[in-house]
Each structure stands twice: as structure tokens, then as C-alpha cells.
Amino acid sequence: MSSFTFTINGKSTTVTAEADTPLLWVVREHLKLTGTKFGCGAGLCGACTVHLDGKAVRSCQTQVSEVKGRKVTTIEGLSANADHPLQKAWVAEQVPQCGYCQSGQIMQAAELLAKNKNPSREEIVTHMDGNICRCGTYPQIIAAIQTAAKG
């Protein structure tokens, strides 16, 4: 076991864990930030997406040793009051059904909008490829990203 210090949602934190512990389990079990979800455990579905230094990563495939000294943002840290334009657009466009994948979807979309303030539909589809929604709300997800980009 080793100690790892990093910034999560703007606050410095230190956790003690095995170096190869997935960041997902550190976030959920050690830090009790349960908005980030376990989906497949293989980095294929996107439910566990968080930002590492502003880049969307699959936390189930990121070892805690990789985040030492870096900045991690989870869905809880995207906006203090859940009023990020994407979060508002998700509600306005009635995206969630079961809601399980939504934090990962929003974090993936947030990376896109941070880089590209006005993405085309094709750019949205390409960027979101790999984030799976079992309920099939892809048209609403695209609409919500377009709404957030306008707002």
C-alpha cells in the first residue's frame, strides 16, 4: 500500500491504496463520490468517465498511481450547483431514462465543449462514440450537447 496525493474536484486529497487500484474504486469507495459509475470494467462503455487534467479518461482503466500530483474532476466537481450548461441541457432535453450512463456521457461531452464551443452533429457523434447508453437515448444526448453549445 502507498499514499497518493492528487486534486479531486478542486480539493487536495491523499488516499492509501495499492498502486494498481483503478481510480474508479478510489473515487467510489475511498472518497464516496458515487456519481461515477462502474459499467464494464474494461474501458469500453464510458460509464466511469472522469477528467484527468481536463481530458476525459475511463477511470476503470486508470490506476491511482497515474493520478499522483494531477487534477481529477468527477461529475460532482463539474459544477458546484449542478448548473453546468450540459446538466441543464440534459434536463431540458429529457435525456435520462435509467440514468446510469449519464455522468459518463456528460463528462465526455464536457471535454468536447471545452475544446470546441460549437461542434457539428458529426463532431458530437464522433466524440461521443464509445460512450454507451443501453436505453438508446442517443438522439436526446446529441440534442442536449447542441443545446448546451448554444447556451
PDB file of C-alpha atoms in Angstrom:
ATOM      1  CA  MET A   1       0.000   0.000   0.000  1.00  0.00           C
ATOM      2  CA  SER A   2       1.164   3.504  -0.847  1.00  0.00           C
ATOM      3  CA  SER A   3      -0.182   7.004  -0.383  1.00  0.00           C
ATOM      4  CA  PHE A   4      -1.158   9.065  -3.402  1.00  0.00           C
ATOM      5  CA  THR A   5      -1.885  12.784  -3.266  1.00  0.00           C
ATOM      6  CA  PHE A   6      -3.866  14.425  -6.033  1.00  0.00           C
ATOM      7  CA  THR A   7      -6.540  17.075  -6.507  1.00  0.00           C
ATOM      8  CA  ILE A   8     -10.120  15.929  -6.916  1.00  0.00           C
ATOM      9  CA  ASN A   9     -12.866  18.404  -7.720  1.00  0.00           C
ATOM     10  CA  GLY A  10     -10.590  21.259  -6.676  1.00  0.00           C
ATOM     11  CA  LYS A  11      -9.537  19.797  -3.324  1.00  0.00           C
ATOM     12  CA  SER A  12      -6.244  18.139  -2.467  1.00  0.00           C
ATOM     13  CA  THR A  13      -6.662  14.607  -1.153  1.00  0.00           C
ATOM     14  CA  THR A  14      -4.438  11.741  -0.143  1.00  0.00           C
ATOM     15  CA  VAL A  15      -5.510   8.115  -0.380  1.00  0.00           C
ATOM     16  CA  THR A  16      -3.759   4.948   0.660  1.00  0.00           C
ATOM     17  CA  ALA A  17      -4.211   2.104  -1.807  1.00  0.00           C
ATOM     18  CA  GLU A  18      -2.347  -0.377  -3.948  1.00  0.00           C
ATOM     19  CA  ALA A  19      -0.677   1.432  -6.867  1.00  0.00           C
ATOM     20  CA  ASP A  20      -2.676  -0.538  -9.434  1.00  0.00           C
ATOM     21  CA  THR A  21      -6.078   0.169  -7.834  1.00  0.00           C
ATOM     22  CA  PRO A  22      -8.399   1.573 -10.515  1.00  0.00           C
ATOM     23  CA  LEU A  23      -9.207   5.241  -9.991  1.00  0.00           C
ATOM     24  CA  LEU A  24     -12.884   4.268 -10.236  1.00  0.00           C
ATOM     25  CA  TRP A  25     -12.689   2.354  -6.956  1.00  0.00           C
ATOM     26  CA  VAL A  26     -10.692   5.101  -5.245  1.00  0.00           C
ATOM     27  CA  VAL A  27     -13.340   7.648  -6.274  1.00  0.00           C
ATOM     28  CA  ARG A  28     -16.316   5.484  -5.298  1.00  0.00           C
ATOM     29  CA  GLU A  29     -15.061   3.520  -2.283  1.00  0.00           C
ATOM     30  CA  HIS A  30     -12.347   5.672  -0.697  1.00  0.00           C
ATOM     31  CA  LEU A  31     -13.778   9.113  -1.470  1.00  0.00           C
ATOM     32  CA  LYS A  32     -17.501   8.168  -1.567  1.00  0.00           C
ATOM     33  CA  LEU A  33     -18.134  10.092  -4.788  1.00  0.00           C
ATOM     34  CA  THR A  34     -20.658   7.718  -6.306  1.00  0.00           C
ATOM     35  CA  GLY A  35     -21.708   9.702  -9.379  1.00  0.00           C
ATOM     36  CA  THR A  36     -19.003   7.923 -11.363  1.00  0.00           C
ATOM     37  CA  LYS A  37     -20.416   4.514 -12.259  1.00  0.00           C
ATOM     38  CA  PHE A  38     -18.975   1.049 -12.840  1.00  0.00           C
ATOM     39  CA  GLY A  39     -20.136  -0.216 -16.194  1.00  0.00           C
ATOM     40  CA  CYS A  40     -17.950  -2.799 -17.864  1.00  0.00           C
ATOM     41  CA  GLY A  41     -14.610  -2.576 -16.070  1.00  0.00           C
ATOM     42  CA  ALA A  42     -12.801  -2.783 -19.408  1.00  0.00           C
ATOM     43  CA  GLY A  43     -12.948   0.848 -20.574  1.00  0.00           C
ATOM     44  CA  LEU A  44     -15.481   0.047 -23.274  1.00  0.00           C
ATOM     45  CA  CYS A  45     -18.729   1.668 -22.115  1.00  0.00           C
ATOM     46  CA  GLY A  46     -17.805   5.095 -20.714  1.00  0.00           C
ATOM     47  CA  ALA A  47     -19.955   4.965 -17.559  1.00  0.00           C
ATOM     48  CA  CYS A  48     -16.839   5.631 -15.461  1.00  0.00           C
ATOM     49  CA  THR A  49     -15.597   8.655 -17.436  1.00  0.00           C
ATOM     50  CA  VAL A  50     -13.897  11.392 -15.412  1.00  0.00           C
ATOM     51  CA  HIS A  51     -11.492  14.155 -16.379  1.00  0.00           C
ATOM     52  CA  LEU A  52      -7.786  13.846 -15.697  1.00  0.00           C
ATOM     53  CA  ASP A  53      -6.143  17.242 -16.179  1.00  0.00           C
ATOM     54  CA  GLY A  54      -9.140  18.191 -18.345  1.00  0.00           C
ATOM     55  CA  LYS A  55      -9.037  15.102 -20.561  1.00  0.00           C
ATOM     56  CA  ALA A  56     -11.832  12.510 -20.467  1.00  0.00           C
ATOM     57  CA  VAL A  57     -10.490   9.139 -19.289  1.00  0.00           C
ATOM     58  CA  ARG A  58     -12.006   5.827 -18.278  1.00  0.00           C
ATOM     59  CA  SER A  59     -11.440   5.653 -14.538  1.00  0.00           C
ATOM     60  CA  CYS A  60     -11.780   1.863 -14.530  1.00  0.00           C
ATOM     61  CA  GLN A  61      -8.625   1.693 -16.663  1.00  0.00           C
ATOM     62  CA  THR A  62      -6.669   4.459 -14.899  1.00  0.00           C
ATOM     63  CA  GLN A  63      -4.536   3.350 -11.960  1.00  0.00           C
ATOM     64  CA  VAL A  64      -4.428   5.549  -8.876  1.00  0.00           C
ATOM     65  CA  SER A  65      -0.644   5.745  -9.264  1.00  0.00           C
ATOM     66  CA  GLU A  66      -1.204   7.576 -12.585  1.00  0.00           C
ATOM     67  CA  VAL A  67      -3.076  10.463 -10.933  1.00  0.00           C
ATOM     68  CA  LYS A  68      -0.439  11.365  -8.341  1.00  0.00           C
ATOM     69  CA  GLY A  69       0.004  15.154  -8.401  1.00  0.00           C
ATOM     70  CA  ARG A  70      -2.682  15.590 -11.060  1.00  0.00           C
ATOM     71  CA  LYS A  71      -6.215  17.020 -11.228  1.00  0.00           C
ATOM     72  CA  VAL A  72      -9.239  14.718 -11.344  1.00  0.00           C
ATOM     73  CA  THR A  73     -12.763  16.010 -11.940  1.00  0.00           C
ATOM     74  CA  THR A  74     -15.816  13.819 -11.428  1.00  0.00           C
ATOM     75  CA  ILE A  75     -19.436  14.612 -12.220  1.00  0.00           C
ATOM     76  CA  GLU A  76     -19.727  16.023  -8.683  1.00  0.00           C
ATOM     77  CA  GLY A  77     -16.995  18.529  -9.488  1.00  0.00           C
ATOM     78  CA  LEU A  78     -18.276  19.619 -12.885  1.00  0.00           C
ATOM     79  CA  SER A  79     -20.455  22.265 -11.235  1.00  0.00           C
ATOM     80  CA  ALA A  80     -20.963  23.133  -7.591  1.00  0.00           C
ATOM     81  CA  ASN A  81     -24.725  23.542  -8.035  1.00  0.00           C
ATOM     82  CA  ALA A  82     -25.401  21.077 -10.871  1.00  0.00           C
ATOM     83  CA  ASP A  83     -25.918  24.083 -13.133  1.00  0.00           C
ATOM     84  CA  HIS A  84     -23.329  23.330 -15.793  1.00  0.00           C
ATOM     85  CA  PRO A  85     -24.846  24.046 -19.226  1.00  0.00           C
ATOM     86  CA  LEU A  86     -24.708  20.327 -20.052  1.00  0.00           C
ATOM     87  CA  GLN A  87     -26.519  19.370 -16.858  1.00  0.00           C
ATOM     88  CA  LYS A  88     -29.229  21.935 -17.600  1.00  0.00           C
ATOM     89  CA  ALA A  89     -29.489  20.758 -21.214  1.00  0.00           C
ATOM     90  CA  TRP A  90     -29.729  17.113 -20.092  1.00  0.00           C
ATOM     91  CA  VAL A  91     -32.849  18.027 -18.118  1.00  0.00           C
ATOM     92  CA  ALA A  92     -34.291  20.300 -20.811  1.00  0.00           C
ATOM     93  CA  GLU A  93     -33.882  17.631 -23.493  1.00  0.00           C
ATOM     94  CA  GLN A  94     -35.143  14.875 -21.169  1.00  0.00           C
ATOM     95  CA  VAL A  95     -32.103  12.699 -21.802  1.00  0.00           C
ATOM     96  CA  PRO A  96     -32.092  10.284 -18.844  1.00  0.00           C
ATOM     97  CA  GLN A  97     -34.176   7.167 -18.770  1.00  0.00           C
ATOM     98  CA  CYS A  98     -32.459   4.812 -16.364  1.00  0.00           C
ATOM     99  CA  GLY A  99     -29.728   7.449 -15.907  1.00  0.00           C
ATOM    100  CA  TYR A 100     -26.911   5.009 -15.215  1.00  0.00           C
ATOM    101  CA  CYS A 101     -24.607   6.163 -18.022  1.00  0.00           C
ATOM    102  CA  GLN A 102     -25.397   9.841 -17.741  1.00  0.00           C
ATOM    103  CA  SER A 103     -22.478  11.034 -15.610  1.00  0.00           C
ATOM    104  CA  GLY A 104     -20.040   9.427 -18.030  1.00  0.00           C
ATOM    105  CA  GLN A 105     -21.912  10.846 -21.017  1.00  0.00           C
ATOM    106  CA  ILE A 106     -21.876  14.356 -19.523  1.00  0.00           C
ATOM    107  CA  MET A 107     -18.171  14.180 -18.648  1.00  0.00           C
ATOM    108  CA  GLN A 108     -17.325  13.026 -22.184  1.00  0.00           C
ATOM    109  CA  ALA A 109     -19.456  15.837 -23.639  1.00  0.00           C
ATOM    110  CA  ALA A 110     -17.878  18.402 -21.292  1.00  0.00           C
ATOM    111  CA  GLU A 111     -14.453  17.580 -22.713  1.00  0.00           C
ATOM    112  CA  LEU A 112     -15.778  18.183 -26.223  1.00  0.00           C
ATOM    113  CA  LEU A 113     -17.362  21.547 -25.379  1.00  0.00           C
ATOM    114  CA  ALA A 114     -14.229  22.683 -23.548  1.00  0.00           C
ATOM    115  CA  LYS A 115     -12.276  22.166 -26.787  1.00  0.00           C
ATOM    116  CA  ASN A 116     -14.976  23.058 -29.320  1.00  0.00           C
ATOM    117  CA  LYS A 117     -17.641  25.588 -28.311  1.00  0.00           C
ATOM    118  CA  ASN A 118     -19.815  24.897 -31.362  1.00  0.00           C
ATOM    119  CA  PRO A 119     -19.368  21.306 -32.559  1.00  0.00           C
ATOM    120  CA  SER A 120     -21.217  19.987 -35.575  1.00  0.00           C
ATOM    121  CA  ARG A 121     -23.520  16.996 -35.237  1.00  0.00           C
ATOM    122  CA  GLU A 122     -20.831  14.849 -36.841  1.00  0.00           C
ATOM    123  CA  GLU A 123     -18.189  16.082 -34.384  1.00  0.00           C
ATOM    124  CA  ILE A 124     -20.531  15.307 -31.477  1.00  0.00           C
ATOM    125  CA  VAL A 125     -21.233  11.791 -32.744  1.00  0.00           C
ATOM    126  CA  THR A 126     -17.528  11.119 -33.324  1.00  0.00           C
ATOM    127  CA  HIS A 127     -16.510  12.439 -29.903  1.00  0.00           C
ATOM    128  CA  MET A 128     -19.240  10.566 -28.037  1.00  0.00           C
ATOM    129  CA  ASP A 129     -18.573   7.280 -29.848  1.00  0.00           C
ATOM    130  CA  GLY A 130     -17.760   4.640 -27.255  1.00  0.00           C
ATOM    131  CA  ASN A 131     -19.996   6.031 -24.514  1.00  0.00           C
ATOM    132  CA  ILE A 132     -22.804   3.513 -24.462  1.00  0.00           C
ATOM    133  CA  CYS A 133     -26.410   4.163 -23.452  1.00  0.00           C
ATOM    134  CA  ARG A 134     -28.323   0.937 -23.066  1.00  0.00           C
ATOM    135  CA  CYS A 135     -31.606   2.858 -23.144  1.00  0.00           C
ATOM    136  CA  GLY A 136     -30.724   4.237 -26.581  1.00  0.00           C
ATOM    137  CA  THR A 137     -31.149   7.930 -25.833  1.00  0.00           C
ATOM    138  CA  TYR A 138     -28.517   8.939 -28.390  1.00  0.00           C
ATOM    139  CA  PRO A 139     -30.763  11.451 -30.234  1.00  0.00           C
ATOM    140  CA  GLN A 140     -31.519  13.209 -26.932  1.00  0.00           C
ATOM    141  CA  ILE A 141     -27.813  13.157 -25.961  1.00  0.00           C
ATOM    142  CA  ILE A 142     -26.880  14.822 -29.247  1.00  0.00           C
ATOM    143  CA  ALA A 143     -29.691  17.374 -28.818  1.00  0.00           C
ATOM    144  CA  ALA A 144     -28.564  18.155 -25.267  1.00  0.00           C
ATOM    145  CA  ILE A 145     -24.984  18.754 -26.381  1.00  0.00           C
ATOM    146  CA  GLN A 146     -26.226  21.022 -29.169  1.00  0.00           C
ATOM    147  CA  THR A 147     -28.448  22.891 -26.665  1.00  0.00           C
ATOM    148  CA  ALA A 148     -25.539  23.323 -24.234  1.00  0.00           C
ATOM    149  CA  ALA A 149     -23.321  24.595 -27.029  1.00  0.00           C
ATOM    150  CA  LYS A 150     -25.897  27.295 -27.876  1.00  0.00           C
ATOM    151  CA  GLY A 151     -26.403  28.313 -24.252  1.00  0.00           C
TER     152      GLY A 151
END
